[in-house]
Amino acid sequence: MAVADVEVLQKVPTSPLAAAFQRAKAWDGIGLLAVLVLLYVVLSLKSPYFLTTDNQLSILQNAAFFGIVAFAMTLVIVSGEIDISVGSMAALSSSMLGVFVVNHGVPMPVAVVLVIAAAAAIGAGAGAMRAYFGVPTFIATLALYLALKGLAQLLTNNFPLPIDSERFFYWGDGRVLGIPVPALYLAGTFLVLIIISKKTVFGRSIYAVGGNAKAAGLSGINVRRVKILVMMIVAITAAITGLLQTALLASGNSTIAVGLEFDAIAATIIGGAALSGGKGSIVGTVMGVLFIAALLNGMVLLSVNPYAQQVVRGAVVLAAVLVNVWRTRKSSLE
Amino acid sequence: MDAAVPVLDCSNLSKSYGPVKALIDVDFTLQRGEVRALLGKNGAGKSTLVNLISGSVQPDDGTIRLSGQEVHWDGPGAARAGGISVVHQEFSLVPGLTVAENITMGRWPARNGFINQERLQAEAQRALDMLGVDLPSWQLVGSLPIAQQQMVEIAKALVDDPDVLILDEPTSALNATEVDVLLALIRRLAATGVTVIYVSHRMKEIPQVADRMTIMRDGREVATLGIEEANPERVAALIAGEATEVEAATFHDRSSAPVALSVRSLAVDGILNDVSFDLHQGEVLGIAGFLGSGRTELLEAIFGLRHDVSGEVLVGGKSIRRRKPRKMLAQRVAMTSEDRKHAGIVPALGVGENVVLTARGRVLPKFWLRSRAEARLQAATIDQLAIRTSSPAQEVGTLSGGNQQKAVIGRALAAEMQVLLLDEPTRGIDVHAKTQIYGLIRELALSGHSSIFVSSELEEMPLVCDRVIVLRAGRSCEVLAGEQVSAERILALTMKEAD
């Protein structure tokens, strides 16, 4: 009303192209991309088999088993929370599916829906504990880590429940146009979550809540809802991962997905997310996922001692965190 | 719109917090397009007035009219929607979101949950155009310099087309050039009809930006002047009020006593500029200056909390290089932080335990606890400072602010420190406790301790200090000693234009 037409001073016209260029220059992920390319060059020089289509597809298939969760974990970590119960959630999902289908004769599609709904409810519960009672998600999901694992073992007596369904196995081990089905799930999850994070009010609210919860709340963003939703989404992806593994193993199994939380969090951190919240991106996590998957694959191809592989994985995460901290400090000094 | 109707008209506003009358019968009227500076020392009622106008707090009495209509805000959101926006001193931005997303935060245009980027950009751009600045709206706020973040903050307040824009110390984080840009920008906004309330301490800026100024003291409006009738001396006198009768502490000229601590050409890029002084044994030296003048940074530089310092610090004539807190403590120099809760006490530990933290490994043995020696030291310190606690085991976090502050000072004394760097030791404690702290500092001076006393409450200076250094824009400008130390005088000097 009062402010209608204002003389605009200091207006500098910038073309979209120039803007895009500046954006690319400022992109955080450029360093990680370089490291990923370097890893590919080194591994393909060391092992002639590494760059073959078969091996690359197998990398993608293996990447799916933690990457789907990693994308959702990125949203959780950007919102300033964490979920360390995803491995147990996957194991519980697998066990529940086995019990429903094998012991109770529930039709497969119904069982799948039930399992995902249960996971969503548990995840939302952890989010609600955070939002309404101030229980840190680290503690809430630490409790779930134990409880869900125990529940899975209780349901199955810790024995695999063989599932007999050719159509179901196709999910874990099948191929579409030569591409492993899990890799397609990985790509699908990526697309859905990147659209959510970049294009929706909810997605941008995650960044606002993680970056400055107080300011977000004062600006009218529903902080509690955001926290509950991200915890629900990551639980759903954990359940999907459990189902994919069930299909691959052809049995409901309480011992699967051990260490899933590590790979998912590691991929997110390598992708540039800050555990303090507000910072991180799905694109960065894609590179983190590919980096871990290629590294694991490469170490197997080069027959690195399995114990040494674990040391390398730990060292990589530590290095990634150090680089992040160093970069943040540098940019805050500027 | 009728030009005769004031855009904001507050009459007889009053507000009490318990027994404290924060605002008494204040009238405050603003015309459209006016820039009004609001001045007063801490606790004068500026913030209360701003909070009432912006809906964060409801008045006990009195009315607020906006363009002639009486309004009752039930919260900041309502005031915002009604046309009053505030830019607070602390930033409320999200570093991981873009400039445009920050400006429009909480009201992102969307359909079916999907953000309409075009409309979002357009709305943000409209706010930036109003402000007349050109910022890359796609850039992440975290990657912008502070001055530009301040612009984003103001643009965020402009999204709702406010009639009244309140700026609380908007220049405290900016350098001189940035301040000029901001002031020009505020003038331009005012020319478009926005009314601005400009809360600031900086006398230099006010004539550049404001049409009139309102001065508050002790919860009352004491004067509203046109900018042409306001000269610094008159304004300083109005802010400070009549000189309060001071219980004259006995001051001593210590200039012949040995030097305990010297500072030579201390500088921190953009903050401190060539500061030098001597602190004598048994002397209390005050550092006066407004927020952003570099007071805290000066203490941090001396105590080794910063790594971007040039210049020299000498303790007992010996230059201390590569200063670190542990190194300074070894030289018997201690600092108490202005942030008592976070950098002073350990709230969950007992008073006694808090008191001996520094002493361990210095006065007390380093590894094994010697419970009898500790208990004796704890009891002696608590007794010496008259800390009111049920026992040394009582959690220090449960004590009053004044007693917490005594425990923090006690920690330095228990460790037999000789030089105390006290940053705002009386912040947030009641009047009675303040008097006790003043007395304590004077007593310590008599027993040979030297102190540097930093406070934003200038009227404390004459009660405590033998000498006062006035800091303006990171430079030590004047030194006042003995009789010359008066609150009015210090205030006039702190507000004087930088040469």
mmCIF file with all atom_site columns, C-alpha atoms in Angstrom, chain B residues 334-399:
data_model
loop_
_atom_site.group_PDB
_atom_site.id
_atom_site.type_symbol
_atom_site.label_atom_id
_atom_site.label_alt_id
_atom_site.label_comp_id
_atom_site.label_asym_id
_atom_site.label_entity_id
_atom_site.label_seq_id
_atom_site.pdbx_PDB_ins_code
_atom_site.Cartn_x
_atom_site.Cartn_y
_atom_site.Cartn_z
_atom_site.occupancy
_atom_site.B_iso_or_equiv
_atom_site.pdbx_formal_charge
_atom_site.auth_seq_id
_atom_site.auth_comp_id
_atom_site.auth_asym_id
_atom_site.auth_atom_id
_atom_site.pdbx_PDB_model_num
ATOM 1  C CA . ALA B 1 334 ? 42.154 -14.514 35.379 1.00 0.00 ? 334 ALA B CA 1
ATOM 2  C CA . MET B 1 335 ? 39.129 -13.540 33.320 1.00 0.00 ? 335 MET B CA 1
ATOM 3  C CA . THR B 1 336 ? 35.427 -13.809 34.146 1.00 0.00 ? 336 THR B CA 1
ATOM 4  C CA . SER B 1 337 ? 33.109 -14.007 31.150 1.00 0.00 ? 337 SER B CA 1
ATOM 5  C CA . GLU B 1 338 ? 30.098 -11.768 30.554 1.00 0.00 ? 338 GLU B CA 1
ATOM 6  C CA . ASP B 1 339 ? 28.187 -14.968 29.770 1.00 0.00 ? 339 ASP B CA 1
ATOM 7  C CA . ARG B 1 340 ? 28.021 -16.254 33.322 1.00 0.00 ? 340 ARG B CA 1
ATOM 8  C CA . LYS B 1 341 ? 25.637 -19.126 32.608 1.00 0.00 ? 341 LYS B CA 1
ATOM 9  C CA . HIS B 1 342 ? 27.573 -20.616 29.711 1.00 0.00 ? 342 HIS B CA 1
ATOM 10 C CA . ALA B 1 343 ? 31.170 -19.620 30.276 1.00 0.00 ? 343 ALA B CA 1
ATOM 11 C CA . GLY B 1 344 ? 31.265 -18.939 34.010 1.00 0.00 ? 344 GLY B CA 1
ATOM 12 C CA . ILE B 1 345 ? 29.681 -21.421 36.349 1.00 0.00 ? 345 ILE B CA 1
ATOM 13 C CA . VAL B 1 346 ? 29.337 -25.190 36.047 1.00 0.00 ? 346 VAL B CA 1
ATOM 14 C CA . PRO B 1 347 ? 25.697 -25.193 37.158 1.00 0.00 ? 347 PRO B CA 1
ATOM 15 C CA . ALA B 1 348 ? 25.367 -28.815 38.277 1.00 0.00 ? 348 ALA B CA 1
ATOM 16 C CA . LEU B 1 349 ? 28.463 -28.755 40.487 1.00 0.00 ? 349 LEU B CA 1
ATOM 17 C CA . GLY B 1 350 ? 28.448 -27.495 44.049 1.00 0.00 ? 350 GLY B CA 1
ATOM 18 C CA . VAL B 1 351 ? 29.477 -23.970 44.978 1.00 0.00 ? 351 VAL B CA 1
ATOM 19 C CA . GLY B 1 352 ? 32.622 -25.268 46.631 1.00 0.00 ? 352 GLY B CA 1
ATOM 20 C CA . GLU B 1 353 ? 33.556 -27.429 43.677 1.00 0.00 ? 353 GLU B CA 1
ATOM 21 C CA . ASN B 1 354 ? 33.075 -24.421 41.367 1.00 0.00 ? 354 ASN B CA 1
ATOM 22 C CA . VAL B 1 355 ? 35.286 -22.291 43.523 1.00 0.00 ? 355 VAL B CA 1
ATOM 23 C CA . VAL B 1 356 ? 38.288 -24.620 43.463 1.00 0.00 ? 356 VAL B CA 1
ATOM 24 C CA . LEU B 1 357 ? 38.283 -25.515 39.753 1.00 0.00 ? 357 LEU B CA 1
ATOM 25 C CA . THR B 1 358 ? 41.112 -23.164 38.870 1.00 0.00 ? 358 THR B CA 1
ATOM 26 C CA . ALA B 1 359 ? 42.948 -23.705 42.148 1.00 0.00 ? 359 ALA B CA 1
ATOM 27 C CA . ARG B 1 360 ? 43.430 -27.403 41.469 1.00 0.00 ? 360 ARG B CA 1
ATOM 28 C CA . GLY B 1 361 ? 46.878 -27.951 40.061 1.00 0.00 ? 361 GLY B CA 1
ATOM 29 C CA . ARG B 1 362 ? 47.859 -24.419 41.018 1.00 0.00 ? 362 ARG B CA 1
ATOM 30 C CA . VAL B 1 363 ? 47.237 -23.896 44.703 1.00 0.00 ? 363 VAL B CA 1
ATOM 31 C CA . LEU B 1 364 ? 45.984 -27.419 45.312 1.00 0.00 ? 364 LEU B CA 1
ATOM 32 C CA . PRO B 1 365 ? 47.702 -30.586 44.088 1.00 0.00 ? 365 PRO B CA 1
ATOM 33 C CA . LYS B 1 366 ? 47.184 -31.450 40.439 1.00 0.00 ? 366 LYS B CA 1
ATOM 34 C CA . PHE B 1 367 ? 46.145 -35.086 40.508 1.00 0.00 ? 367 PHE B CA 1
ATOM 35 C CA . TRP B 1 368 ? 44.912 -36.386 43.840 1.00 0.00 ? 368 TRP B CA 1
ATOM 36 C CA . LEU B 1 369 ? 42.238 -34.447 45.650 1.00 0.00 ? 369 LEU B CA 1
ATOM 37 C CA . ARG B 1 370 ? 43.151 -33.481 49.190 1.00 0.00 ? 370 ARG B CA 1
ATOM 38 C CA . SER B 1 371 ? 39.724 -33.223 50.672 1.00 0.00 ? 371 SER B CA 1
ATOM 39 C CA . ARG B 1 372 ? 40.686 -31.399 53.839 1.00 0.00 ? 372 ARG B CA 1
ATOM 40 C CA . ALA B 1 373 ? 42.719 -28.746 52.025 1.00 0.00 ? 373 ALA B CA 1
ATOM 41 C CA . GLU B 1 374 ? 39.941 -28.359 49.453 1.00 0.00 ? 374 GLU B CA 1
ATOM 42 C CA . ALA B 1 375 ? 37.234 -28.035 52.075 1.00 0.00 ? 375 ALA B CA 1
ATOM 43 C CA . ARG B 1 376 ? 39.259 -25.421 53.914 1.00 0.00 ? 376 ARG B CA 1
ATOM 44 C CA . LEU B 1 377 ? 39.826 -23.388 50.736 1.00 0.00 ? 377 LEU B CA 1
ATOM 45 C CA . GLN B 1 378 ? 36.171 -23.690 49.720 1.00 0.00 ? 378 GLN B CA 1
ATOM 46 C CA . ALA B 1 379 ? 34.937 -22.582 53.127 1.00 0.00 ? 379 ALA B CA 1
ATOM 47 C CA . ALA B 1 380 ? 37.426 -19.711 53.306 1.00 0.00 ? 380 ALA B CA 1
ATOM 48 C CA . THR B 1 381 ? 36.468 -18.400 49.865 1.00 0.00 ? 381 THR B CA 1
ATOM 49 C CA . ILE B 1 382 ? 32.732 -18.697 50.460 1.00 0.00 ? 382 ILE B CA 1
ATOM 50 C CA . ASP B 1 383 ? 33.228 -16.887 53.728 1.00 0.00 ? 383 ASP B CA 1
ATOM 51 C CA . GLN B 1 384 ? 35.467 -14.170 52.297 1.00 0.00 ? 384 GLN B CA 1
ATOM 52 C CA . LEU B 1 385 ? 32.992 -13.324 49.532 1.00 0.00 ? 385 LEU B CA 1
ATOM 53 C CA . ALA B 1 386 ? 29.924 -13.848 51.732 1.00 0.00 ? 386 ALA B CA 1
ATOM 54 C CA . ILE B 1 387 ? 28.351 -16.196 49.197 1.00 0.00 ? 387 ILE B CA 1
ATOM 55 C CA . ARG B 1 388 ? 24.879 -17.084 50.439 1.00 0.00 ? 388 ARG B CA 1
ATOM 56 C CA . THR B 1 389 ? 24.621 -20.835 50.133 1.00 0.00 ? 389 THR B CA 1
ATOM 57 C CA . SER B 1 390 ? 23.283 -23.546 52.417 1.00 0.00 ? 390 SER B CA 1
ATOM 58 C CA . SER B 1 391 ? 26.525 -25.488 52.096 1.00 0.00 ? 391 SER B CA 1
ATOM 59 C CA . PRO B 1 392 ? 29.497 -25.737 49.741 1.00 0.00 ? 392 PRO B CA 1
ATOM 60 C CA . ALA B 1 393 ? 27.711 -28.731 48.184 1.00 0.00 ? 393 ALA B CA 1
ATOM 61 C CA . GLN B 1 394 ? 24.689 -26.741 47.016 1.00 0.00 ? 394 GLN B CA 1
ATOM 62 C CA . GLU B 1 395 ? 24.507 -26.657 43.211 1.00 0.00 ? 395 GLU B CA 1
ATOM 63 C CA . VAL B 1 396 ? 25.726 -23.271 42.075 1.00 0.00 ? 396 VAL B CA 1
ATOM 64 C CA . GLY B 1 397 ? 23.022 -23.137 39.400 1.00 0.00 ? 397 GLY B CA 1
ATOM 65 C CA . THR B 1 398 ? 20.406 -22.859 42.151 1.00 0.00 ? 398 THR B CA 1
ATOM 66 C CA . LEU B 1 399 ? 21.932 -19.692 43.617 1.00 0.00 ? 399 LEU B CA 1
#
